[in-house]
Amino acid sequence: VQLQASGGGLVQAGDSLRLSCLFSGHSFSNYHMAWLRQAPGKEHELVAAIGWSGRSKTYADALKGRFTISRDNSKNTMYLQMNSLKPEDTANYYCAARSQVPTKNWGLSFMDEVDARGQGTQVTVSS
């Protein structure tokens, strides 16, 4: 499995960005997906996760309402729509895939072992 994130950039506070994660090497619809981020000097954190069908979604509490995760299985692509960006959203955003997730706290399972992880795309938000 290979993952390629794109769509990052330098924006001003209040702007929007849409990130994309292109999946290849296996059947995309067999995988649960997630966006994570890591800021300089900080631990990585879960941004959002989405189930294989797109029906199940989970978000970091602090990001609910501003970020929206989605996927298009026909295009082997996952998306992250980010609105009302803040300087504290500055980080390297990367995507990850898991073929199986636990029943409980399934989103947080992407913080542990994953089947694949992309290089990430840098998002920088200026004030």
PDB file of C-alpha atoms in Angstrom:
ATOM      1  CA  VAL A   1       0.000   0.000   0.000  1.00  0.00           C
ATOM      2  CA  GLN A   2       1.251   3.463  -0.905  1.00  0.00           C
ATOM      3  CA  LEU A   3      -0.234   6.744   0.255  1.00  0.00           C
ATOM      4  CA  GLN A   4       0.444  10.161  -1.206  1.00  0.00           C
ATOM      5  CA  ALA A   5      -0.879  13.263   0.502  1.00  0.00           C
ATOM      6  CA  SER A   6      -1.177  16.591  -1.275  1.00  0.00           C
ATOM      7  CA  GLY A   7      -2.905  19.944  -1.042  1.00  0.00           C
ATOM      8  CA  GLY A   8      -0.967  21.612   1.738  1.00  0.00           C
ATOM      9  CA  GLY A   9       0.434  25.096   1.557  1.00  0.00           C
ATOM     10  CA  LEU A  10       0.860  28.485   3.186  1.00  0.00           C
ATOM     11  CA  VAL A  11      -2.412  30.212   4.023  1.00  0.00           C
ATOM     12  CA  GLN A  12      -3.675  32.960   6.293  1.00  0.00           C
ATOM     13  CA  ALA A  13      -5.760  32.467   9.397  1.00  0.00           C
ATOM     14  CA  GLY A  14      -9.398  32.005   8.450  1.00  0.00           C
ATOM     15  CA  ASP A  15      -8.629  30.460   5.058  1.00  0.00           C
ATOM     16  CA  SER A  16      -9.594  26.991   3.895  1.00  0.00           C
ATOM     17  CA  LEU A  17      -7.652  24.105   2.394  1.00  0.00           C
ATOM     18  CA  ARG A  18      -8.579  20.689   1.070  1.00  0.00           C
ATOM     19  CA  LEU A  19      -6.065  17.917   1.449  1.00  0.00           C
ATOM     20  CA  SER A  20      -6.117  14.759  -0.645  1.00  0.00           C
ATOM     21  CA  CYS A  21      -4.640  11.330  -0.002  1.00  0.00           C
ATOM     22  CA  LEU A  22      -4.223   9.060  -3.001  1.00  0.00           C
ATOM     23  CA  PHE A  23      -4.182   5.352  -2.178  1.00  0.00           C
ATOM     24  CA  SER A  24      -2.577   2.707  -4.372  1.00  0.00           C
ATOM     25  CA  GLY A  25      -1.318  -0.833  -4.255  1.00  0.00           C
ATOM     26  CA  HIS A  26      -4.369  -2.567  -2.881  1.00  0.00           C
ATOM     27  CA  SER A  27      -8.138  -2.314  -2.759  1.00  0.00           C
ATOM     28  CA  PHE A  28      -8.952   1.073  -1.218  1.00  0.00           C
ATOM     29  CA  SER A  29     -12.399   0.051  -0.048  1.00  0.00           C
ATOM     30  CA  ASN A  30     -10.844  -2.634   2.156  1.00  0.00           C
ATOM     31  CA  TYR A  31      -9.142  -0.027   4.311  1.00  0.00           C
ATOM     32  CA  HIS A  32     -10.157   2.336   7.044  1.00  0.00           C
ATOM     33  CA  MET A  33      -8.336   5.646   6.694  1.00  0.00           C
ATOM     34  CA  ALA A  34      -7.246   8.542   8.848  1.00  0.00           C
ATOM     35  CA  TRP A  35      -5.577  11.925   8.819  1.00  0.00           C
ATOM     36  CA  LEU A  36      -3.021  12.662  11.486  1.00  0.00           C
ATOM     37  CA  ARG A  37      -0.768  15.643  12.019  1.00  0.00           C
ATOM     38  CA  GLN A  38       2.464  16.506  13.744  1.00  0.00           C
ATOM     39  CA  ALA A  39       3.658  19.975  14.576  1.00  0.00           C
ATOM     40  CA  PRO A  40       7.345  20.719  15.251  1.00  0.00           C
ATOM     41  CA  GLY A  41       8.299  19.633  18.728  1.00  0.00           C
ATOM     42  CA  LYS A  42       4.939  18.028  19.394  1.00  0.00           C
ATOM     43  CA  GLU A  43       3.556  14.531  19.400  1.00  0.00           C
ATOM     44  CA  HIS A  44       1.522  13.391  16.455  1.00  0.00           C
ATOM     45  CA  GLU A  45      -2.216  13.543  16.916  1.00  0.00           C
ATOM     46  CA  LEU A  46      -5.287  12.125  15.254  1.00  0.00           C
ATOM     47  CA  VAL A  47      -7.209  14.644  13.190  1.00  0.00           C
ATOM     48  CA  ALA A  48     -10.012  12.438  11.849  1.00  0.00           C
ATOM     49  CA  ALA A  49     -10.703   8.900  10.722  1.00  0.00           C
ATOM     50  CA  ILE A  50     -13.184   7.375   8.303  1.00  0.00           C
ATOM     51  CA  GLY A  51     -14.426   3.836   7.903  1.00  0.00           C
ATOM     52  CA  TRP A  52     -14.045   1.825   4.712  1.00  0.00           C
ATOM     53  CA  SER A  53     -17.511   2.743   3.430  1.00  0.00           C
ATOM     54  CA  GLY A  54     -17.384   6.383   4.467  1.00  0.00           C
ATOM     55  CA  ARG A  55     -20.350   6.063   6.820  1.00  0.00           C
ATOM     56  CA  SER A  56     -18.361   6.007  10.051  1.00  0.00           C
ATOM     57  CA  LYS A  57     -16.340   9.082  10.940  1.00  0.00           C
ATOM     58  CA  THR A  58     -14.620  10.326  14.033  1.00  0.00           C
ATOM     59  CA  TYR A  59     -12.838  13.597  14.784  1.00  0.00           C
ATOM     60  CA  ALA A  60     -10.526  15.061  17.372  1.00  0.00           C
ATOM     61  CA  ASP A  61     -12.834  16.945  19.718  1.00  0.00           C
ATOM     62  CA  ALA A  62     -11.020  20.251  19.220  1.00  0.00           C
ATOM     63  CA  LEU A  63     -11.442  20.064  15.437  1.00  0.00           C
ATOM     64  CA  LYS A  64     -15.108  19.137  15.179  1.00  0.00           C
ATOM     65  CA  GLY A  65     -17.035  21.659  13.141  1.00  0.00           C
ATOM     66  CA  ARG A  66     -14.022  23.009  11.259  1.00  0.00           C
ATOM     67  CA  PHE A  67     -12.632  19.883   9.595  1.00  0.00           C
ATOM     68  CA  THR A  68     -14.512  17.365   7.473  1.00  0.00           C
ATOM     69  CA  ILE A  69     -13.157  13.997   6.379  1.00  0.00           C
ATOM     70  CA  SER A  70     -14.507  12.186   3.342  1.00  0.00           C
ATOM     71  CA  ARG A  71     -13.529   9.565   0.797  1.00  0.00           C
ATOM     72  CA  ASP A  72     -14.316   8.596  -2.776  1.00  0.00           C
ATOM     73  CA  ASN A  73     -13.742   4.885  -3.213  1.00  0.00           C
ATOM     74  CA  SER A  74     -14.154   5.190  -6.985  1.00  0.00           C
ATOM     75  CA  LYS A  75     -11.134   7.499  -7.048  1.00  0.00           C
ATOM     76  CA  ASN A  76      -9.067   5.740  -4.354  1.00  0.00           C
ATOM     77  CA  THR A  77      -8.858   9.060  -2.579  1.00  0.00           C
ATOM     78  CA  MET A  78      -9.530  10.417   0.880  1.00  0.00           C
ATOM     79  CA  TYR A  79     -10.017  14.111   1.600  1.00  0.00           C
ATOM     80  CA  LEU A  80      -9.772  16.544   4.486  1.00  0.00           C
ATOM     81  CA  GLN A  81     -11.629  19.816   4.146  1.00  0.00           C
ATOM     82  CA  MET A  82     -10.196  22.316   6.598  1.00  0.00           C
ATOM     83  CA  ASN A  83     -12.059  25.562   7.232  1.00  0.00           C
ATOM     84  CA  SER A  84     -11.383  28.567   9.459  1.00  0.00           C
ATOM     85  CA  LEU A  85      -7.749  27.587   9.770  1.00  0.00           C
ATOM     86  CA  LYS A  86      -5.791  28.805  12.773  1.00  0.00           C
ATOM     87  CA  PRO A  87      -2.050  29.214  13.318  1.00  0.00           C
ATOM     88  CA  GLU A  88      -2.165  26.270  15.721  1.00  0.00           C
ATOM     89  CA  ASP A  89      -3.254  24.074  12.811  1.00  0.00           C
ATOM     90  CA  THR A  90       0.238  24.444  11.371  1.00  0.00           C
ATOM     91  CA  ALA A  91       1.669  20.931  11.045  1.00  0.00           C
ATOM     92  CA  ASN A  92       2.657  18.166   8.688  1.00  0.00           C
ATOM     93  CA  TYR A  93      -0.527  16.337   7.788  1.00  0.00           C
ATOM     94  CA  TYR A  94      -0.258  12.724   6.756  1.00  0.00           C
ATOM     95  CA  CYS A  95      -2.652   9.933   5.952  1.00  0.00           C
ATOM     96  CA  ALA A  96      -2.665   6.399   7.280  1.00  0.00           C
ATOM     97  CA  ALA A  97      -4.462   3.163   6.489  1.00  0.00           C
ATOM     98  CA  ARG A  98      -5.575   0.185   8.514  1.00  0.00           C
ATOM     99  CA  SER A  99      -7.272  -2.907   7.162  1.00  0.00           C
ATOM    100  CA  GLN A 100      -8.807  -3.623  10.559  1.00  0.00           C
ATOM    101  CA  VAL A 101      -9.746  -1.458  13.503  1.00  0.00           C
ATOM    102  CA  PRO A 102     -11.011  -2.285  16.988  1.00  0.00           C
ATOM    103  CA  THR A 103     -14.662  -1.817  17.878  1.00  0.00           C
ATOM    104  CA  LYS A 104     -13.909   0.722  20.595  1.00  0.00           C
ATOM    105  CA  ASN A 105     -11.800   3.864  20.114  1.00  0.00           C
ATOM    106  CA  TRP A 106     -11.248   2.841  16.539  1.00  0.00           C
ATOM    107  CA  GLY A 107     -10.019   6.253  15.505  1.00  0.00           C
ATOM    108  CA  LEU A 108      -7.323   6.339  18.143  1.00  0.00           C
ATOM    109  CA  SER A 109      -6.033   2.992  16.901  1.00  0.00           C
ATOM    110  CA  PHE A 110      -4.385   4.937  14.053  1.00  0.00           C
ATOM    111  CA  MET A 111      -2.068   6.428  16.673  1.00  0.00           C
ATOM    112  CA  ASP A 112      -0.595   2.980  17.133  1.00  0.00           C
ATOM    113  CA  GLU A 113       0.176   0.453  14.453  1.00  0.00           C
ATOM    114  CA  VAL A 114      -0.975   1.156  10.898  1.00  0.00           C
ATOM    115  CA  ASP A 115      -0.659  -0.796   7.669  1.00  0.00           C
ATOM    116  CA  ALA A 116       0.629   2.198   5.739  1.00  0.00           C
ATOM    117  CA  ARG A 117       1.518   5.823   6.300  1.00  0.00           C
ATOM    118  CA  GLY A 118       2.178   8.551   3.768  1.00  0.00           C
ATOM    119  CA  GLN A 119       4.919  11.195   3.802  1.00  0.00           C
ATOM    120  CA  GLY A 120       2.542  14.006   4.501  1.00  0.00           C
ATOM    121  CA  THR A 121       1.894  17.508   3.250  1.00  0.00           C
ATOM    122  CA  GLN A 122       2.843  20.674   5.117  1.00  0.00           C
ATOM    123  CA  VAL A 123       0.167  23.112   6.186  1.00  0.00           C
ATOM    124  CA  THR A 124       1.319  26.483   7.467  1.00  0.00           C
ATOM    125  CA  VAL A 125      -1.178  29.020   8.748  1.00  0.00           C
ATOM    126  CA  SER A 126       0.021  32.569   9.281  1.00  0.00           C
ATOM    127  CA  SER A 127      -1.685  34.952  11.687  1.00  0.00           C
TER     128      SER A 127
END
